[in-house]
Short mmCIF file of C-alpha atoms and ligand atoms in Angstrom, two decimals:
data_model
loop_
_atom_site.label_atom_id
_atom_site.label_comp_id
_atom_site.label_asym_id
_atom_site.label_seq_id
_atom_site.Cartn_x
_atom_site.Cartn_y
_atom_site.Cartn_z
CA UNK A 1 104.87 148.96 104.79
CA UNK A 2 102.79 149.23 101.54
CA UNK A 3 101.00 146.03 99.89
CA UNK A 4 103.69 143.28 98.53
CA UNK A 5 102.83 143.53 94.34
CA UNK A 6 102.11 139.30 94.01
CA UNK A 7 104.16 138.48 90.95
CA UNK A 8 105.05 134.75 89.98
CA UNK A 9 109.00 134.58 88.84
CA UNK A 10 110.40 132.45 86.22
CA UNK A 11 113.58 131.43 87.62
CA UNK A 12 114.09 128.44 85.17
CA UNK A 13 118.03 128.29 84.42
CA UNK A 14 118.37 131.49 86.19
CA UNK A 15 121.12 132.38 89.03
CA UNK A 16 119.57 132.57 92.91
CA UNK A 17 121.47 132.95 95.55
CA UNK A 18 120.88 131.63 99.15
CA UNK A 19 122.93 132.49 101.89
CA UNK A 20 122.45 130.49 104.47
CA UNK A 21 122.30 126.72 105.10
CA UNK A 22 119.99 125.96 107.64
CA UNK A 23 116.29 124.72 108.02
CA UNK A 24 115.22 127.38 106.53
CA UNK A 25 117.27 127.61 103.63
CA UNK A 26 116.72 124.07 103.31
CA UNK A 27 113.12 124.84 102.44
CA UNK A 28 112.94 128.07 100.61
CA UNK A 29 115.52 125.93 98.34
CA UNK A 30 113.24 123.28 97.29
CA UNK A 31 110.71 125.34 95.91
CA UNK A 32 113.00 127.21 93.96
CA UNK A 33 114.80 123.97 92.21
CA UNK A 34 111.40 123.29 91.25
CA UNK A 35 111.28 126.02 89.72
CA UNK A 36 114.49 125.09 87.62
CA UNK A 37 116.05 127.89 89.43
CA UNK A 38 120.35 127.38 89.26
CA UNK A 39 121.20 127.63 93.16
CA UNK A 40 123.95 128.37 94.81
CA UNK A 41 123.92 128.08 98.50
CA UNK A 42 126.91 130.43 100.24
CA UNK A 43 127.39 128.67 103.83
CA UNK A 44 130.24 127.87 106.35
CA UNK A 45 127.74 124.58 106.97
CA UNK A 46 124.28 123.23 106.10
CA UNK A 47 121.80 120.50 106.75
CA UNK A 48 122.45 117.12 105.38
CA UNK A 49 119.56 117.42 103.38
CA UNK A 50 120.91 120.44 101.62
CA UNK A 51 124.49 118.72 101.27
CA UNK A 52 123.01 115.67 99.80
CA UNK A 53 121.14 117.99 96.91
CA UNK A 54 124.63 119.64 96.65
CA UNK A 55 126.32 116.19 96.39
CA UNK A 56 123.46 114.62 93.78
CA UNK A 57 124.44 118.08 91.62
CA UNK A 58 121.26 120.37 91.90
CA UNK A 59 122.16 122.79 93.78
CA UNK A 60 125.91 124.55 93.99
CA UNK A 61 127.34 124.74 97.66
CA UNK A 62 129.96 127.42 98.68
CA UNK A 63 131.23 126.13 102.52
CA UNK A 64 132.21 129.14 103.25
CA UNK A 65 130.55 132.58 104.83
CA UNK A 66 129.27 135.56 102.72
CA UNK A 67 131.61 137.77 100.51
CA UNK A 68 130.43 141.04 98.92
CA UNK A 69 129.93 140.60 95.47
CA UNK A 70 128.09 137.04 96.11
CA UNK A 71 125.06 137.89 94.64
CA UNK A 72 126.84 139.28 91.05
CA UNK A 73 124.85 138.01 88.40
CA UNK A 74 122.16 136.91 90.79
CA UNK A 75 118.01 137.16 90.08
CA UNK A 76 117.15 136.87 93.33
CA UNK A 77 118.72 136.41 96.70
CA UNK A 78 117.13 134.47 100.00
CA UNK A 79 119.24 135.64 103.40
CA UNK A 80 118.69 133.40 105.76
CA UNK A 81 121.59 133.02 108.11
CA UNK A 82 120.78 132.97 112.25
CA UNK A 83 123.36 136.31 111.95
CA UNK A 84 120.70 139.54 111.52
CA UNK A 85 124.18 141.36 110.60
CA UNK A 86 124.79 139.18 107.93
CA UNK A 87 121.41 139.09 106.54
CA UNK A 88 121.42 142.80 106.40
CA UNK A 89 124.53 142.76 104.25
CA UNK A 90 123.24 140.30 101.83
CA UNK A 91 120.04 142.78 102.00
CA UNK A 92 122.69 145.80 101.47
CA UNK A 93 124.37 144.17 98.31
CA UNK A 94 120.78 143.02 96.63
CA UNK A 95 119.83 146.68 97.16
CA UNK A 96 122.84 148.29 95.31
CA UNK A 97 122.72 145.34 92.78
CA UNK A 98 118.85 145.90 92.31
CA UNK A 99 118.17 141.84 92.77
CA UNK A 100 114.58 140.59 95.25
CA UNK A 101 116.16 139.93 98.10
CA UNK A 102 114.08 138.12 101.31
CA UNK A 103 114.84 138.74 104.59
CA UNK A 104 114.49 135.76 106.59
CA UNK A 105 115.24 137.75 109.69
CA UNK A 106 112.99 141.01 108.97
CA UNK A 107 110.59 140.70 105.95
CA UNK A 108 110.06 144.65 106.20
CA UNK A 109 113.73 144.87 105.67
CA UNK A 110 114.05 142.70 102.45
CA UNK A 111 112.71 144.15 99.12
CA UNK A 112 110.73 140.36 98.52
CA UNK A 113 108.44 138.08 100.93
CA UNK A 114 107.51 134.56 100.50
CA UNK A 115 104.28 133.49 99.89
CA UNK A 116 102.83 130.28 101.55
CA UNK A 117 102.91 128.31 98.55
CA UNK A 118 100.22 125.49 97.49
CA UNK A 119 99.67 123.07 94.60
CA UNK A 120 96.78 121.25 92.74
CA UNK A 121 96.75 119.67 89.76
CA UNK A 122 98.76 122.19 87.78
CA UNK A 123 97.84 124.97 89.56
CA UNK A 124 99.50 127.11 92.10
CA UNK A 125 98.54 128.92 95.43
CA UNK A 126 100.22 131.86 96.40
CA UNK A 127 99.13 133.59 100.25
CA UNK A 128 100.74 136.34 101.76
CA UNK A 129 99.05 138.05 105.05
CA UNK A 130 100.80 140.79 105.59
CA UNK A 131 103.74 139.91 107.63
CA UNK A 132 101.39 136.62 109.66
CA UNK A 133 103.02 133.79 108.47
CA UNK A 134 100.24 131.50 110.81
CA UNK A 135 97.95 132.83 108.98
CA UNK A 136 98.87 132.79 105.19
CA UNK A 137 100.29 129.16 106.21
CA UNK A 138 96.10 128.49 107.39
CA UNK A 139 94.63 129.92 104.58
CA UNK A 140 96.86 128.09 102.21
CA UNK A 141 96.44 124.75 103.69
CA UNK A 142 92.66 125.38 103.52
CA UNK A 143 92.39 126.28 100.06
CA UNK A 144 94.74 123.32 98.77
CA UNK A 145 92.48 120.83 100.71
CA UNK A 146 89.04 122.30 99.37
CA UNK A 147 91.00 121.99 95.83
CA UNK A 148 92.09 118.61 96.48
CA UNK A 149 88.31 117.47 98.01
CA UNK A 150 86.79 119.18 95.05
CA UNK A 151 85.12 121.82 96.93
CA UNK A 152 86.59 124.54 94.62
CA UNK A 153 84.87 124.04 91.05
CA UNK A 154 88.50 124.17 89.40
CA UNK A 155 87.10 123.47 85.66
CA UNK A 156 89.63 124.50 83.72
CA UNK A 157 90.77 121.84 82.06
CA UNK A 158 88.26 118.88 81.77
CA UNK A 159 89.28 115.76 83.01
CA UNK A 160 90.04 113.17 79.95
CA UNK A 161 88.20 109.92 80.16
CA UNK A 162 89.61 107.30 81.26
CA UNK A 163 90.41 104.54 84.56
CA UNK A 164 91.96 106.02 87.39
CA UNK A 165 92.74 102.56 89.90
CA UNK A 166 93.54 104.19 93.06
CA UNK A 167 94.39 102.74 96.16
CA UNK A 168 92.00 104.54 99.08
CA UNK A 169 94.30 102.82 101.97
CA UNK A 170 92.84 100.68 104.82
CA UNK A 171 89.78 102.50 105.74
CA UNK A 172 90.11 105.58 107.16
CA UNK A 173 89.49 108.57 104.75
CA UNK A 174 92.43 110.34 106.08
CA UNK A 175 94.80 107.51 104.52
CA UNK A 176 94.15 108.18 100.56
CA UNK A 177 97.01 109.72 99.07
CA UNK A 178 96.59 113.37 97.76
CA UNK A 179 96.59 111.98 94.09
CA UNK A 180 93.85 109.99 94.88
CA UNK A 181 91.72 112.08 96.74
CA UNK A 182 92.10 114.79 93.74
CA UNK A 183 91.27 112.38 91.16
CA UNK A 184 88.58 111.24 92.93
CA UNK A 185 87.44 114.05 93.37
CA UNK A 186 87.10 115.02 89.60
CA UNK A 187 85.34 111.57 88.54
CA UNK A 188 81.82 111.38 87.18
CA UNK A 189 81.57 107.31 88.00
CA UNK A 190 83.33 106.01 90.51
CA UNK A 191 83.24 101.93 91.16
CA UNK A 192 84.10 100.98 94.86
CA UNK A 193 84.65 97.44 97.14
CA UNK A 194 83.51 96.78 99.91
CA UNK A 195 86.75 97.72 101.96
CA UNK A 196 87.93 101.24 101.39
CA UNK A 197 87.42 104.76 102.35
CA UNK A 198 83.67 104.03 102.23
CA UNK A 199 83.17 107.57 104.20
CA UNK A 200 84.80 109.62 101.26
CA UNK A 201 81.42 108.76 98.72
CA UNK A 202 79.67 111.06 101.05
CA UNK A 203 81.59 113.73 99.63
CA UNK A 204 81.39 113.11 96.12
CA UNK A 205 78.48 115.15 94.27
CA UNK A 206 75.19 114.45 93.02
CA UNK A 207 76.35 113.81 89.80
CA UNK A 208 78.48 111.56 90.49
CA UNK A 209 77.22 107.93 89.86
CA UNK A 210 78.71 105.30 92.38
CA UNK A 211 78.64 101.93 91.57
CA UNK A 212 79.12 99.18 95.03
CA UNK A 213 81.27 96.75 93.11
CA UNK A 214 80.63 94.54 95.91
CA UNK A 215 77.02 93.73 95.12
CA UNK A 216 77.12 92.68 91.17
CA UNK A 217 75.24 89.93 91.63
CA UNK A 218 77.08 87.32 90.17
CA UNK A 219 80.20 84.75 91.46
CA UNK A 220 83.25 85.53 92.43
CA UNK A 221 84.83 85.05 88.82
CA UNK A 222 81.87 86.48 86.28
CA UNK A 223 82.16 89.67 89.22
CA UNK A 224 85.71 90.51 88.44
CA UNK A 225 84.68 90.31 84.11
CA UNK A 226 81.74 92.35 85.00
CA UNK A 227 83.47 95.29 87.06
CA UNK A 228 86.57 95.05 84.07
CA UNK A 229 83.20 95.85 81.71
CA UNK A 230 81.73 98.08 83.66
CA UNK A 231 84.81 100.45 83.53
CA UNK A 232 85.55 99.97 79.84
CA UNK A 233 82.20 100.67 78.92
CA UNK A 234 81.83 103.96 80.93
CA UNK A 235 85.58 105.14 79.70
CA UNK A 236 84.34 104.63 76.80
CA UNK A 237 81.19 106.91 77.10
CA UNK A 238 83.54 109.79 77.50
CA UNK A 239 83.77 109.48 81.35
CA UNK A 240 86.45 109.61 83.97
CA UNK A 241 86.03 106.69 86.01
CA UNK A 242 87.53 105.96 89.41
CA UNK A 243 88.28 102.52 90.62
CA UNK A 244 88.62 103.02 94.25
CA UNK A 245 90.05 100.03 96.07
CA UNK A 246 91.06 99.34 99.41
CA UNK A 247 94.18 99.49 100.12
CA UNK A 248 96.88 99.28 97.72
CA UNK A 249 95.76 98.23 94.21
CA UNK A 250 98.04 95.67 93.20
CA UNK A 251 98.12 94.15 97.08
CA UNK A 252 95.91 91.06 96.76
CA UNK A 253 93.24 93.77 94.85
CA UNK A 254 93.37 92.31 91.61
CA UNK A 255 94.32 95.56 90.11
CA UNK A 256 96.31 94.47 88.01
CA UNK A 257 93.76 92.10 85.69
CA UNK A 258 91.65 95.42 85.57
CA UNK A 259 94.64 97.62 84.21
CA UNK A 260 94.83 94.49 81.37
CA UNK A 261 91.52 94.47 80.70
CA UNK A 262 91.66 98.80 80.21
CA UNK A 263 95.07 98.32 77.85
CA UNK A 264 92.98 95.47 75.94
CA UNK A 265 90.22 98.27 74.92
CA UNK A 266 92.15 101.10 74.50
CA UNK A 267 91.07 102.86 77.49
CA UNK A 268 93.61 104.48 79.39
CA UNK A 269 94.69 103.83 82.96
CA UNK A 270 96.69 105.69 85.60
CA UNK A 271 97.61 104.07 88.59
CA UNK A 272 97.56 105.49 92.36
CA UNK A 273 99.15 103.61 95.14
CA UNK A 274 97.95 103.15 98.47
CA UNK A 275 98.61 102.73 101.87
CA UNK A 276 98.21 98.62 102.12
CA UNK A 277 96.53 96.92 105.16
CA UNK A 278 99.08 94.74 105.33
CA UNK A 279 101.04 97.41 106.96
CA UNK A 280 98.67 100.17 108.42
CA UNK A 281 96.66 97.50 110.38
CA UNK A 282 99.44 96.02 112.35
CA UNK A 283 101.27 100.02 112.50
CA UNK A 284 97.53 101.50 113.90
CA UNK A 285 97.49 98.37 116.66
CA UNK A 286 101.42 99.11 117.76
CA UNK A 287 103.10 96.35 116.15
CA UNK A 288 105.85 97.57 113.57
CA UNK A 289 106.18 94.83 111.16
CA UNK A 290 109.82 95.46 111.31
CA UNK A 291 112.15 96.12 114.00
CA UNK A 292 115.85 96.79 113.81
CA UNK A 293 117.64 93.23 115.57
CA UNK A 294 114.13 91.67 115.28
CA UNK A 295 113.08 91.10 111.92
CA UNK A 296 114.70 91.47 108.39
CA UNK A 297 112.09 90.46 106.29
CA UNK A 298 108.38 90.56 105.66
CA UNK A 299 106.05 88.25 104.22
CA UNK A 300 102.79 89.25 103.06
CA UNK A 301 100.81 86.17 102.64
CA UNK A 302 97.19 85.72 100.69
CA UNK A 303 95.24 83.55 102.53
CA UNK A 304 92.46 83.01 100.05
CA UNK A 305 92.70 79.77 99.32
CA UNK A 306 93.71 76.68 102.43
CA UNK A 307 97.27 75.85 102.85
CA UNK A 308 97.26 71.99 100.39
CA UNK A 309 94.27 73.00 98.26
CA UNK A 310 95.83 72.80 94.65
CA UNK A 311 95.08 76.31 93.78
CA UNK A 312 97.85 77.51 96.68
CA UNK A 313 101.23 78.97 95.72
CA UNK A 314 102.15 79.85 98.67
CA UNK A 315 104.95 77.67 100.10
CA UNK A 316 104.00 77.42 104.11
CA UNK A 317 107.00 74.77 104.73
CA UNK A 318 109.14 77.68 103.50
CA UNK A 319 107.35 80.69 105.48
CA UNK A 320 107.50 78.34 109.05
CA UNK A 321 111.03 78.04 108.50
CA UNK A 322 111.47 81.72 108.33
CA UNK A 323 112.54 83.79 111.27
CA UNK A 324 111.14 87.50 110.19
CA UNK A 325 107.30 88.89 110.27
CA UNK A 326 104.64 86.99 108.32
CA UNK A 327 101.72 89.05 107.57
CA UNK A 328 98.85 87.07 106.70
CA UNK A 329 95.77 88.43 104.46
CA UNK A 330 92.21 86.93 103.87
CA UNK A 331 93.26 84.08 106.58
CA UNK A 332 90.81 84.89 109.36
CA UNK A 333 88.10 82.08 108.86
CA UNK A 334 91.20 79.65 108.36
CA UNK A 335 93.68 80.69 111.26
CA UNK A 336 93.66 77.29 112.40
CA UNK A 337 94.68 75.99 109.50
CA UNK A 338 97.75 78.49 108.77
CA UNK A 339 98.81 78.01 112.16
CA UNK A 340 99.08 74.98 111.80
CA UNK A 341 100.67 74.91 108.42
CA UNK A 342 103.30 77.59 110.15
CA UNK A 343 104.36 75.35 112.89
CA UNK A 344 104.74 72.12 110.99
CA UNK A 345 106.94 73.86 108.58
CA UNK A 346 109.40 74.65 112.24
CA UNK A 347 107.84 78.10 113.52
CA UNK A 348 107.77 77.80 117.45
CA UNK A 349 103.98 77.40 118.58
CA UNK A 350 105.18 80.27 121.13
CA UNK A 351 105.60 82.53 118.53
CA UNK A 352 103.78 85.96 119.51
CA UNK A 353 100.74 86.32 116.95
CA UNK A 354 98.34 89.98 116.52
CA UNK A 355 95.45 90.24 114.96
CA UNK A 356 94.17 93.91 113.52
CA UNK A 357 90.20 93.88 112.93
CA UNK A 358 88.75 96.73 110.76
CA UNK A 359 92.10 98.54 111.43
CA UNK A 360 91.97 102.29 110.94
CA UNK A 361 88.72 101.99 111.35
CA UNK A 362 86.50 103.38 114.25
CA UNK A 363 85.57 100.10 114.96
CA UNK A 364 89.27 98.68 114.65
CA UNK A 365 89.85 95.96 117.63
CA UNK A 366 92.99 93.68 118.46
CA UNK A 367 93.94 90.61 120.13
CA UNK A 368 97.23 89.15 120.73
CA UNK A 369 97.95 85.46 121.22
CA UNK A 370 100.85 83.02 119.84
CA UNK A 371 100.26 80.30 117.05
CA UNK A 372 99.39 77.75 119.00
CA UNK A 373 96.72 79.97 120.81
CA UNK A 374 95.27 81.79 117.77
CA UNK A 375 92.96 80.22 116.26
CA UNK A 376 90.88 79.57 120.07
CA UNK A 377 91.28 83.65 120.83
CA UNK A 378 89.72 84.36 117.09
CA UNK A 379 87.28 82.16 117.31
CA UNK A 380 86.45 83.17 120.84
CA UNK A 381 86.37 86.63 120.75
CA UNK A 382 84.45 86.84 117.56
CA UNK A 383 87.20 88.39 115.16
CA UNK A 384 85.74 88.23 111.45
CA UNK A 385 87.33 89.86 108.22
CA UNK A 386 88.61 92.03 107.22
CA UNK A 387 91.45 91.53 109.72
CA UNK A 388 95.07 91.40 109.50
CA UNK A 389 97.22 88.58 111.07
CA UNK A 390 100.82 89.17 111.77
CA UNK A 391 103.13 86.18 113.08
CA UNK A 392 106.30 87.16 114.29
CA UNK A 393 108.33 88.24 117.20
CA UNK A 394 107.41 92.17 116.31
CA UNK A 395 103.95 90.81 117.34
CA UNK A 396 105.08 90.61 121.05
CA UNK A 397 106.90 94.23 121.14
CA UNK A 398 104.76 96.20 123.77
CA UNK A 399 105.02 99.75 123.73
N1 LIG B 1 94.37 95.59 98.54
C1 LIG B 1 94.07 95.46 99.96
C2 LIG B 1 93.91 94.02 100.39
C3 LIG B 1 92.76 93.31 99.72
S1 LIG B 1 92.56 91.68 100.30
C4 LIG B 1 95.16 96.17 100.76
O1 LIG B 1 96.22 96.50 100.21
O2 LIG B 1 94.93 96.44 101.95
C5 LIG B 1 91.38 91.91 101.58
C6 LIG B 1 92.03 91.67 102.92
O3 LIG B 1 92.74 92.81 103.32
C7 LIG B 1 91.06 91.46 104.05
O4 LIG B 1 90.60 90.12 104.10
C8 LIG B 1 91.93 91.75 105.25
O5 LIG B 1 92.83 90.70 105.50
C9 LIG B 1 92.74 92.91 104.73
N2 LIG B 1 92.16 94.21 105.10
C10 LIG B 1 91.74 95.17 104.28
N3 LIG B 1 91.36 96.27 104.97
C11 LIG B 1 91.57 95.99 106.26
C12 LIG B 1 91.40 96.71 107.47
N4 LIG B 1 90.93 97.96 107.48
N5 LIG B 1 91.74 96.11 108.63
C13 LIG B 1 92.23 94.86 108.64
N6 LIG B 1 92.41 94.14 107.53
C14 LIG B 1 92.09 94.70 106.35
#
């Protein structure tokens, strides 16, 4: 077979026909919808995941098997039934019609192959390996990650200044979203906490000037002002700045008085979401903090300030009178306390209780105890922040 000719097609509004409703099928037919492609898919049955786009009106389903004259007006054609006589009917008509058809079945039979497909930021991937699929698949998945990391100089359009406040997830740097890797990846300053993907700054380069949040040296309050100026200012310089915060932004991170203070000047902010401790911790140590006939609801609970002090809005009558998962943040050094507070407002002191240090972490250890046992089993086996707390039956689920 002679080298594929690597063209991109604009299928936007245009007719492509897939015959064909199974797994595969159900993928080839994503990419081309976002490609504003007008599907039809010509199958007896498909997945549900191909019905449902069918139902919600993107895609055209005809339950029924192929007919000659299917592909009539068609651009391109995908066959992809499990029947190679089939396929090579669909391949027949596309021939005589002169439409790309793809083989599923038998590339070398088809007069089109797909190309392991990639994105970044605008910009799209396109590997074919002659007839390895492993292979284009590998080299695909490498490039897209080098793009994302920033290995690739991809310059072509300069980033525009501004705040990017992403979440980074709990701690490991496998758990940033994409969006936030590739933005971080493209800042020149980026401001971090102390919790975080701490081992993702290793990868950032030279140029790139990293500023610990965690050690302004000032209290708690004139801290938060400081890091809202610090990210003005530099937006304002002309840079892209990254905000990199543990966890989710807006999940006890304050993100949200940092977006305000952004808006206030002018400067503009996008916001990534991240994978919260509140959940990964407890997931990474094998409690779910929801269980189907266990619990209905979750609580996630700051515990910054002590249950009584006038600063506290948290009602802890109302959370020991609930029956669910109560995830408690920040509440290490006052377990006691909270425990307390959770069984005078009705929990049962035999409630099963897990606590998640430095989850996701290398370093990440558990205990498991009950309310009334907590606070001794913290303080005795030396767990200290940042750990997560979860009170609840889900807590006593062993795998
Ligand atoms: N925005 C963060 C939470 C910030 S509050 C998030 O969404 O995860 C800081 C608290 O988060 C810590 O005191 C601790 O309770 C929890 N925490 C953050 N990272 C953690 C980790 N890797 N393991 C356990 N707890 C963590």
């Amino acid at each position: 077979m002679a080298d594929p000719y690597l063209a991109g097609l604009l299928l936007a509004g245009r007719r492509v026909v897939v015959v064909g409703g199974g797994t595969v099928a159900q993928r080839r037919v994503t990419g081309l919808l976002a490609a504003g492609a007008d599907v039809e898919v010509v199958a007896p049955g498909c997945t549900p995941a191909v019905e449902a786009m069918a139902a919600a009106g993107e895609l055209r389903w005809s339950a029924r098997g192929y007919a000659d004259g299917d592909l009539d007006g068609a651009w391109y054609a995908v066959a992809c039934t499990d029947d190679p006589a089939v396929n090579a009917a669909v391949g027949e008509e596309a021939e005589h019609r002169h439409v790309f058809c793809v083989r599923a079945d038998d590339a070398a039979a088809g007069s089109a192959v797909t190309p392991a497909v990639g994105q970044h930021d605008g910009l799209m991937v396109g590997v074919l390996a002659g007839g390895n699929p492993r292979r284009s698949a590998a080299v695909r998945t490498a490039l897209v990650e080098a793009l994302h990391a920033g290995l690739v100089d991809d310059t072509a359009d300069p980033v525009t200044p501004g705040v990017a406040l992403v979440g980074g997830g709990p701690g490991d740097p496998e758990l940033i979203t994409v969006r936030g890797r590739r933005l971080l990846a493209r800042a020149d300053v980026v401001v971090t906490d102390r919790l975080g993907p701490r081992d993702l700054l290793d990868q950032l380069g030279p140029h790139v000037e990293v500023i610990d949040a965690s050690k302004i040296p000032y209290g708690r309050a004139m801290n938060q002002a400081r890091i809202n100026e610090l990210l003005v200012e530099h937006a304002q310089a002309g840079r892209f700045v990254v905000r990199l915060k543990g966890g989710d932004p807006y999940v006890f991170g304050r993100g949200f008085e940092e977006v305000l203070a952004c808006a206030e000047a002018g400067v503009p902010v996008t916001v990534v979401p991240g994978v919260t401790s509140a959940f990964a911790a407890p997931a990474v140590a094998d409690v779910p903090v929801s269980h189907r006939g266990v619990a209905h609801e979750i609580v996630v609970v700051s515990g910054h300030v002590a249950p009584g002090d006038p600063r506290s809005l948290v009602d802890w009558a109302a959370l020991g009178r609930l029956r669910g998962t109560v995830v408690l943040l920040m509440a290490v050094e006052r377990i006691g306390a909270f425990a307390a507070a959770l069984m005078d407002g009705g929990r049962a002191p035999g409630t099963p209780v897990a606590v998640v240090q430095d989850g996701t972490m290398r370093i990440q250890r558990s205990v498991r105890a009950t309310l009334a046992t907590v606070a001794q089993v913290v303080r005795e086996r030396e767990i200290h922040p940042p750990a997560v707390v979860v009170v609840g039956e889900v807590a006593g689920l062993a795998p």
